[in-house]
mmCIF file of C-alpha atoms in Angstrom:
data_model
loop_
_atom_site.group_PDB
_atom_site.id
_atom_site.type_symbol
_atom_site.label_atom_id
_atom_site.label_comp_id
_atom_site.label_asym_id
_atom_site.label_seq_id
_atom_site.Cartn_x
_atom_site.Cartn_y
_atom_site.Cartn_z
ATOM 1 C CA GLY A 3 19.811 149.446 43.182
ATOM 2 C CA GLU A 4 16.574 149.929 41.776
ATOM 3 C CA SER A 5 13.979 147.564 42.787
ATOM 4 C CA VAL A 6 10.286 146.950 43.276
ATOM 5 C CA GLY A 7 9.245 146.839 46.911
ATOM 6 C CA LEU A 8 6.141 146.842 49.104
ATOM 7 C CA HIS A 9 5.173 149.174 52.052
ATOM 8 C CA LEU A 10 3.487 146.424 54.129
ATOM 9 C CA PRO A 11 4.440 142.888 54.636
ATOM 10 C CA THR A 12 0.916 141.963 56.243
ATOM 11 C CA LEU A 13 -2.371 143.267 55.853
ATOM 12 C CA SER A 14 -5.257 142.086 58.140
ATOM 13 C CA VAL A 15 -8.793 143.051 57.347
ATOM 14 C CA GLN A 16 -12.377 142.132 57.853
ATOM 15 C CA GLU A 17 -14.450 140.458 55.251
ATOM 16 C CA GLY A 18 -16.558 142.809 53.452
ATOM 17 C CA ASP A 19 -13.908 145.794 53.913
ATOM 18 C CA ASN A 20 -12.029 147.149 51.188
ATOM 19 C CA SER A 21 -8.276 146.496 51.128
ATOM 20 C CA ILE A 22 -5.411 148.526 49.781
ATOM 21 C CA ILE A 23 -2.089 146.917 48.995
ATOM 22 C CA ASN A 24 0.693 149.495 48.390
ATOM 23 C CA CYS A 25 3.814 149.139 45.956
ATOM 24 C CA ALA A 26 6.702 151.727 45.491
ATOM 25 C CA TYR A 27 9.063 151.466 42.608
ATOM 26 C CA SER A 28 12.097 153.394 41.842
ATOM 27 C CA ASN A 29 12.963 152.959 38.279
ATOM 28 C CA SER A 30 11.341 155.823 36.171
ATOM 29 C CA ALA A 31 11.723 153.816 33.098
ATOM 30 C CA SER A 32 9.269 151.280 34.064
ATOM 31 C CA ASP A 33 6.219 151.285 31.802
ATOM 32 C CA TYR A 34 4.250 148.374 32.445
ATOM 33 C CA PHE A 35 2.977 146.750 35.836
ATOM 34 C CA ILE A 36 1.239 143.816 36.746
ATOM 35 C CA TRP A 37 -0.303 142.510 40.099
ATOM 36 C CA TYR A 38 -0.121 138.935 40.730
ATOM 37 C CA LYS A 39 -1.799 136.935 43.457
ATOM 38 C CA GLN A 40 -0.050 133.829 45.180
ATOM 39 C CA GLU A 41 -1.933 131.384 47.160
ATOM 40 C CA SER A 42 -0.181 128.787 49.349
ATOM 41 C CA GLY A 43 1.382 126.187 47.358
ATOM 42 C CA LYS A 44 0.665 127.788 43.991
ATOM 43 C CA GLY A 45 2.325 129.738 41.502
ATOM 44 C CA PRO A 46 1.481 133.456 41.177
ATOM 45 C CA GLN A 47 -1.687 134.321 39.291
ATOM 46 C CA PHE A 48 -2.510 137.656 37.155
ATOM 47 C CA ILE A 49 -4.895 139.744 38.456
ATOM 48 C CA ILE A 50 -4.672 143.055 36.707
ATOM 49 C CA ASP A 51 -2.231 145.145 34.659
ATOM 50 C CA ILE A 52 -1.603 148.917 33.747
ATOM 51 C CA ARG A 53 0.563 150.576 31.285
ATOM 52 C CA SER A 54 2.417 153.800 32.284
ATOM 53 C CA ASN A 55 0.230 156.106 30.014
ATOM 54 C CA MET A 56 -2.625 155.176 32.313
ATOM 55 C CA ASP A 57 -3.568 156.449 36.141
ATOM 56 C CA LYS A 58 -6.219 154.091 37.002
ATOM 57 C CA ARG A 59 -7.670 150.512 35.624
ATOM 58 C CA GLN A 60 -10.733 148.885 37.038
ATOM 59 C CA GLY A 61 -11.245 144.979 37.001
ATOM 60 C CA GLN A 62 -13.864 142.965 38.637
ATOM 61 C CA ARG A 63 -13.716 143.951 42.372
ATOM 62 C CA VAL A 64 -10.081 145.242 41.874
ATOM 63 C CA THR A 65 -8.812 148.717 40.952
ATOM 64 C CA VAL A 66 -5.113 149.396 40.198
ATOM 65 C CA LEU A 67 -3.872 153.131 40.710
ATOM 66 C CA LEU A 68 -0.622 154.430 39.263
ATOM 67 C CA ASN A 69 1.094 157.549 40.519
ATOM 68 C CA LYS A 70 4.140 158.227 38.374
ATOM 69 C CA THR A 71 5.048 161.420 39.969
ATOM 70 C CA VAL A 72 5.904 159.672 43.122
ATOM 71 C CA LYS A 73 6.424 156.232 41.748
ATOM 72 C CA HIS A 74 3.705 154.534 43.554
ATOM 73 C CA LEU A 75 1.182 151.699 42.489
ATOM 74 C CA SER A 76 -1.799 150.274 44.522
ATOM 75 C CA LEU A 77 -4.163 147.579 44.290
ATOM 76 C CA GLN A 78 -7.614 148.083 45.843
ATOM 77 C CA ILE A 79 -9.991 145.024 46.364
ATOM 78 C CA ALA A 80 -13.542 145.955 47.202
ATOM 79 C CA ALA A 81 -15.405 143.901 49.566
ATOM 80 C CA THR A 82 -12.609 141.632 50.234
ATOM 81 C CA GLN A 83 -13.483 137.993 50.793
ATOM 82 C CA PRO A 84 -11.765 135.008 52.614
ATOM 83 C CA GLY A 85 -10.860 133.730 49.235
ATOM 84 C CA ASP A 86 -8.743 136.746 48.769
ATOM 85 C CA SER A 87 -6.250 135.811 51.339
ATOM 86 C CA ALA A 88 -2.913 135.432 49.716
ATOM 87 C CA VAL A 89 0.326 137.017 48.933
ATOM 88 C CA TYR A 90 0.134 139.727 46.487
ATOM 89 C CA PHE A 91 3.104 140.908 44.426
ATOM 90 C CA CYS A 92 3.609 143.925 42.113
ATOM 91 C CA ALA A 93 5.732 143.254 39.199
ATOM 92 C CA GLU A 94 7.415 145.954 36.794
ATOM 93 C CA ASN A 95 8.754 145.571 33.216
ATOM 94 C CA ILE A 96 11.366 148.172 32.572
ATOM 95 C CA GLY A 97 11.508 149.786 29.196
ATOM 96 C CA ARG A 98 11.044 147.280 26.522
ATOM 97 C CA SER A 99 12.393 144.365 28.754
ATOM 98 C CA TYR A 100 10.437 141.168 28.681
ATOM 99 C CA ILE A 101 11.360 140.463 32.297
ATOM 100 C CA PRO A 102 9.094 141.349 35.204
ATOM 101 C CA THR A 103 10.934 142.187 38.310
ATOM 102 C CA PHE A 104 8.744 141.183 41.554
ATOM 103 C CA GLY A 105 8.717 143.062 44.723
ATOM 104 C CA ARG A 106 8.894 141.262 48.184
ATOM 105 C CA GLY A 107 5.041 141.039 48.334
ATOM 106 C CA THR A 108 2.212 141.706 50.865
ATOM 107 C CA SER A 109 0.418 138.890 52.714
ATOM 108 C CA LEU A 110 -3.373 139.740 52.897
ATOM 109 C CA ILE A 111 -5.319 138.119 55.628
ATOM 110 C CA VAL A 112 -8.993 138.230 55.491
ATOM 111 C CA HIS A 113 -10.873 137.537 58.816
ATOM 112 C CA PRO A 114 -14.503 136.060 58.434
ATOM 113 C CA GLY B 1 -2.163 121.491 28.395
ATOM 114 C CA ALA B 2 -4.397 124.144 29.654
ATOM 115 C CA GLY B 3 -1.724 125.592 32.089
ATOM 116 C CA VAL B 4 1.954 125.442 32.883
ATOM 117 C CA SER B 5 3.019 122.105 34.040
ATOM 118 C CA GLN B 6 6.252 121.493 36.335
ATOM 119 C CA THR B 7 7.636 118.255 37.561
ATOM 120 C CA PRO B 8 8.666 117.180 40.143
ATOM 121 C CA SER B 9 6.508 119.057 42.558
ATOM 122 C CA ASN B 10 8.812 118.276 45.251
ATOM 123 C CA LYS B 11 12.246 116.974 44.988
ATOM 124 C CA VAL B 12 14.691 116.230 47.991
ATOM 125 C CA THR B 13 18.190 115.709 47.386
ATOM 126 C CA GLU B 14 21.686 115.589 48.942
ATOM 127 C CA LYS B 15 24.153 118.242 48.680
ATOM 128 C CA GLY B 16 26.455 117.630 45.817
ATOM 129 C CA LYS B 17 23.978 115.763 43.660
ATOM 130 C CA TYR B 18 22.788 116.891 40.446
ATOM 131 C CA VAL B 19 19.034 117.877 39.861
ATOM 132 C CA GLU B 20 16.678 118.416 36.823
ATOM 133 C CA LEU B 21 13.422 120.206 36.874
ATOM 134 C CA ARG B 22 11.048 120.244 34.062
ATOM 135 C CA CYS B 23 8.694 122.918 32.843
ATOM 136 C CA ASP B 24 5.807 122.252 30.211
ATOM 137 C CA PRO B 25 4.820 125.718 28.957
ATOM 138 C CA ILE B 26 1.342 126.709 27.599
ATOM 139 C CA SER B 27 0.971 125.531 24.031
ATOM 140 C CA GLY B 28 2.245 128.202 21.542
ATOM 141 C CA HIS B 29 3.731 130.291 24.248
ATOM 142 C CA THR B 30 7.005 131.349 22.768
ATOM 143 C CA ALA B 31 8.590 132.926 25.887
ATOM 144 C CA LEU B 32 9.372 131.090 28.899
ATOM 145 C CA TYR B 33 10.709 132.310 32.197
ATOM 146 C CA TRP B 34 12.393 130.393 35.046
ATOM 147 C CA TYR B 35 12.379 132.139 38.564
ATOM 148 C CA ARG B 36 13.453 130.988 42.024
ATOM 149 C CA GLN B 37 11.287 131.886 45.012
ATOM 150 C CA SER B 38 12.724 131.583 48.529
ATOM 151 C CA LEU B 39 10.475 131.562 51.656
ATOM 152 C CA GLY B 40 8.866 134.976 52.213
ATOM 153 C CA GLN B 41 10.373 136.413 49.072
ATOM 154 C CA GLY B 42 9.094 137.224 45.571
ATOM 155 C CA PRO B 43 10.118 135.624 42.568
ATOM 156 C CA GLU B 44 13.526 136.164 41.648
ATOM 157 C CA PHE B 45 14.456 136.035 37.686
ATOM 158 C CA LEU B 46 16.891 133.281 36.593
ATOM 159 C CA ILE B 47 16.450 132.882 32.698
ATOM 160 C CA TYR B 48 14.308 133.849 29.824
ATOM 161 C CA PHE B 49 14.054 131.900 26.498
ATOM 162 C CA GLN B 50 12.429 133.327 23.397
ATOM 163 C CA GLY B 51 11.793 130.304 21.365
ATOM 164 C CA THR B 52 14.721 127.821 21.516
ATOM 165 C CA GLY B 53 17.533 130.436 22.671
ATOM 166 C CA ALA B 54 17.984 131.745 26.116
ATOM 167 C CA ALA B 55 17.527 135.385 25.495
ATOM 168 C CA ASP B 56 18.766 136.406 28.792
ATOM 169 C CA ASP B 57 20.316 134.121 31.505
ATOM 170 C CA SER B 58 21.631 137.181 33.564
ATOM 171 C CA GLY B 59 19.742 135.778 36.764
ATOM 172 C CA LEU B 60 21.562 132.324 36.790
ATOM 173 C CA PRO B 61 23.404 132.675 40.049
ATOM 174 C CA ASN B 62 26.678 130.704 38.981
ATOM 175 C CA ASP B 63 27.711 128.048 36.394
ATOM 176 C CA ARG B 64 26.202 125.269 38.542
ATOM 177 C CA PHE B 65 22.902 126.381 36.871
ATOM 178 C CA PHE B 66 22.013 125.727 33.324
ATOM 179 C CA ALA B 67 18.924 125.651 31.472
ATOM 180 C CA VAL B 68 17.778 124.298 27.875
ATOM 181 C CA ARG B 69 14.957 124.395 25.677
ATOM 182 C CA PRO B 70 15.869 122.500 22.420
ATOM 183 C CA GLU B 71 12.555 122.344 20.592
ATOM 184 C CA GLY B 72 11.153 125.797 21.679
ATOM 185 C CA SER B 73 8.508 124.121 23.965
ATOM 186 C CA VAL B 74 9.658 121.884 27.170
ATOM 187 C CA SER B 75 12.290 123.369 29.236
ATOM 188 C CA THR B 76 14.789 121.828 31.728
ATOM 189 C CA LEU B 77 16.523 123.584 34.507
ATOM 190 C CA LYS B 78 19.694 121.768 35.490
ATOM 191 C CA ILE B 79 21.491 122.261 38.770
ATOM 192 C CA GLN B 80 24.695 120.690 39.458
ATOM 193 C CA ARG B 81 26.689 119.916 42.681
ATOM 194 C CA THR B 82 23.577 121.216 44.514
ATOM 195 C CA GLU B 83 24.338 123.383 47.760
ATOM 196 C CA ARG B 84 21.842 123.682 50.859
ATOM 197 C CA GLY B 85 21.361 127.329 49.641
ATOM 198 C CA ASP B 86 19.729 126.226 46.412
ATOM 199 C CA SER B 87 16.871 125.157 48.456
ATOM 200 C CA ALA B 88 13.724 126.998 47.238
ATOM 201 C CA VAL B 89 10.687 127.002 44.817
ATOM 202 C CA TYR B 90 11.651 126.988 41.226
ATOM 203 C CA LEU B 91 8.880 128.559 38.918
ATOM 204 C CA CYS B 92 8.399 128.366 35.510
ATOM 205 C CA ALA B 93 6.198 130.810 33.457
ATOM 206 C CA SER B 94 5.251 131.261 29.971
ATOM 207 C CA SER B 95 3.805 133.927 27.926
ATOM 208 C CA LEU B 96 2.625 135.373 24.428
ATOM 209 C CA THR B 97 4.909 138.507 24.439
ATOM 210 C CA VAL B 98 2.688 140.846 22.620
ATOM 211 C CA TRP B 99 4.434 144.350 22.649
ATOM 212 C CA ARG B 100 2.276 145.996 20.267
ATOM 213 C CA SER B 101 -0.127 146.221 23.003
ATOM 214 C CA GLY B 102 2.395 146.520 25.708
ATOM 215 C CA ALA B 103 1.181 143.491 27.649
ATOM 216 C CA ASN B 104 3.145 140.692 28.786
ATOM 217 C CA VAL B 105 1.231 138.613 31.040
ATOM 218 C CA LEU B 106 3.192 135.416 32.646
ATOM 219 C CA THR B 107 1.365 132.416 33.421
ATOM 220 C CA PHE B 108 3.098 130.465 36.274
ATOM 221 C CA GLY B 109 3.157 126.758 37.046
ATOM 222 C CA ALA B 110 2.706 125.547 40.784
ATOM 223 C CA GLY B 111 6.530 125.355 40.990
ATOM 224 C CA SER B 112 9.016 122.713 41.819
ATOM 225 C CA ARG B 113 10.070 122.598 45.614
ATOM 226 C CA LEU B 114 13.722 121.656 46.112
ATOM 227 C CA THR B 115 15.182 120.750 49.393
ATOM 228 C CA VAL B 116 18.980 120.039 49.471
ATOM 229 C CA LEU B 117 19.996 118.348 52.557
#
């Protein structure tokens, strides 16, 4: 079936490095994507979103890139900090559906 | 309140018992979602409310699961005859669905951790 998934379950980086978390999706009807961050014992927290008519969107220290040709989404975190350690999920909305579908997640570990 | 509140934060019950999990969404948010998250997995959709009505309950795994939102605010997820496989974190989220801008950002609560012994 169609699903949202992530390439790497765990990513370890050094503090100060840039991090890139990838996400593949298979449903070409997906038109809205969100990245969420989930810290231990907490619910997912919104980081940044992007609509399918955009290729790139920047926030504070984060950038999301969308490549619709290969159905790939990435989250770039600049100057990664220990506080960025968490599990990161991409989620997609398919068509006009109000229901985000989540992938499995990538655990980001930032070493001081 | 300022965020989505879920109670209890932890619930331990015995197999076969009945459980209720409560969600207080952000005031004014018309959309409310229940998700279930197992260890090491992403949130799995259960049910979505728009106002008082369940607009989509296709994620409920079986008829032991039921959810209500009688006044369009607080919601209760009810699980009958609990099984060990029901053990998970149950997440509630709410949102202002503003499709004119194409945005649908969910605000999640911290979850209710259910353990069925």
